[in-house]
């Protein structure tokens, strides 16, 4: 008998056996933990969307004040060569 056949037989025995008894309070604990996890995920998602929105607003305000697309005025005058 090969190792593969032995593993397959062991798995079949486990699957055909009776299911173990589950404690009744396990359902309530799972629901409580799941809802807590869901609330936490929702809060993190809201915080990230708020942060993204604040960053977009800050960028728009900065761009409207700094106007980076406009060429800055020259600080010095060009040299006069033709007199």
mmCIF file of C-alpha atoms in Angstrom:
data_model
loop_
_atom_site.group_PDB
_atom_site.id
_atom_site.type_symbol
_atom_site.label_atom_id
_atom_site.label_comp_id
_atom_site.label_asym_id
_atom_site.label_seq_id
_atom_site.Cartn_x
_atom_site.Cartn_y
_atom_site.Cartn_z
ATOM 1 C CA UNK A 1 0.000 0.000 0.000
ATOM 2 C CA UNK A 2 1.448 3.336 -1.047
ATOM 3 C CA UNK A 3 1.672 6.432 1.104
ATOM 4 C CA UNK A 4 -0.953 8.147 -1.060
ATOM 5 C CA UNK A 5 -3.462 5.312 -0.462
ATOM 6 C CA UNK A 6 -2.831 5.367 3.288
ATOM 7 C CA UNK A 7 -3.438 9.114 3.422
ATOM 8 C CA UNK A 8 -6.588 8.749 1.356
ATOM 9 C CA UNK A 9 -7.935 6.021 3.662
ATOM 10 C CA UNK A 10 -7.157 8.128 6.739
ATOM 11 C CA UNK A 11 -8.971 11.092 5.256
ATOM 12 C CA UNK A 12 -11.977 8.932 4.338
ATOM 13 C CA UNK A 13 -12.142 7.604 7.925
ATOM 14 C CA UNK A 14 -12.117 11.155 9.280
ATOM 15 C CA UNK A 15 -14.808 12.313 6.862
ATOM 16 C CA UNK A 16 -17.071 9.304 7.483
ATOM 17 C CA UNK A 17 -16.820 9.614 11.259
ATOM 18 C CA UNK A 18 -19.256 11.486 13.442
ATOM 19 C CA UNK A 19 -18.929 15.214 13.730
ATOM 20 C CA UNK A 20 -17.711 16.479 17.096
ATOM 21 C CA UNK A 21 -20.138 18.291 19.360
ATOM 22 C CA UNK A 22 -19.827 22.066 19.192
ATOM 23 C CA UNK A 23 -20.328 24.049 22.398
ATOM 24 C CA UNK A 24 -23.471 26.235 22.228
ATOM 25 C CA UNK A 25 -21.676 29.422 23.336
ATOM 26 C CA UNK A 26 -19.300 29.112 20.385
ATOM 27 C CA UNK A 27 -21.891 30.589 18.013
ATOM 28 C CA UNK A 28 -22.382 33.687 20.174
ATOM 29 C CA UNK A 29 -18.610 34.199 20.499
ATOM 30 C CA UNK A 30 -18.141 33.857 16.742
ATOM 31 C CA UNK A 31 -20.929 36.352 16.001
ATOM 32 C CA UNK A 32 -19.546 38.828 18.534
ATOM 33 C CA UNK A 33 -16.014 38.584 17.153
ATOM 34 C CA UNK A 34 -17.244 38.789 13.572
ATOM 35 C CA UNK A 35 -19.314 41.894 14.202
ATOM 36 C CA UNK A 36 -16.402 43.522 16.042
ATOM 37 C CA UNK A 37 -14.113 42.718 13.134
ATOM 38 C CA UNK A 38 -16.657 44.121 10.689
ATOM 39 C CA UNK A 39 -17.009 47.356 12.681
ATOM 40 C CA UNK A 40 -13.238 47.731 12.880
ATOM 41 C CA UNK A 41 -12.860 47.176 9.130
ATOM 42 C CA UNK A 42 -15.604 49.699 8.417
ATOM 43 C CA UNK A 43 -13.963 52.295 10.687
ATOM 44 C CA UNK A 44 -10.567 51.812 9.035
ATOM 45 C CA UNK A 45 -12.114 52.129 5.586
ATOM 46 C CA UNK A 46 -13.918 55.340 6.599
ATOM 47 C CA UNK A 47 -10.724 56.770 8.063
ATOM 48 C CA UNK A 48 -8.774 56.001 4.896
ATOM 49 C CA UNK A 49 -11.447 57.569 2.664
ATOM 50 C CA UNK A 50 -11.513 60.642 4.915
ATOM 51 C CA UNK A 51 -7.715 60.882 4.762
ATOM 52 C CA UNK A 52 -7.789 60.564 0.975
ATOM 53 C CA UNK A 53 -10.448 63.272 0.710
ATOM 54 C CA UNK A 54 -8.479 65.592 3.028
ATOM 55 C CA UNK A 55 -5.320 65.021 0.975
ATOM 56 C CA UNK A 56 -7.194 65.826 -2.246
ATOM 57 C CA UNK A 57 -8.608 69.030 -0.743
ATOM 58 C CA UNK A 58 -5.185 70.034 0.569
ATOM 59 C CA UNK A 59 -3.665 69.425 -2.869
ATOM 60 C CA UNK A 60 -6.327 71.529 -4.603
ATOM 61 C CA UNK A 61 -5.853 74.372 -2.123
ATOM 62 C CA UNK A 62 -2.066 74.228 -2.480
ATOM 63 C CA UNK A 63 -2.289 74.115 -6.286
ATOM 64 C CA UNK A 64 -4.643 77.086 -6.384
ATOM 65 C CA UNK A 65 -2.329 79.155 -4.153
ATOM 66 C CA UNK A 66 1.065 78.081 -5.513
ATOM 67 C CA UNK A 67 0.005 77.718 -9.164
ATOM 68 C CA UNK A 68 2.891 75.364 -10.048
ATOM 69 C CA UNK A 69 1.957 75.361 -13.746
ATOM 70 C CA UNK A 70 2.828 79.063 -14.120
ATOM 71 C CA UNK A 71 6.430 79.923 -14.924
ATOM 72 C CA UNK A 72 7.925 81.971 -12.083
ATOM 73 C CA UNK A 73 8.980 85.533 -12.862
ATOM 74 C CA UNK A 74 12.655 86.106 -13.499
ATOM 75 C CA UNK A 75 14.532 87.415 -10.469
ATOM 76 C CA UNK A 76 17.287 89.055 -12.518
ATOM 77 C CA UNK A 77 17.133 91.030 -15.695
ATOM 78 C CA UNK A 78 18.774 89.605 -18.760
ATOM 79 C CA UNK A 79 22.136 91.129 -19.645
ATOM 80 C CA UNK A 80 22.102 93.978 -22.114
ATOM 81 C CA UNK A 81 24.432 93.111 -24.952
ATOM 82 C CA UNK A 82 23.336 95.460 -27.784
ATOM 83 C CA UNK A 83 24.100 99.119 -26.857
#
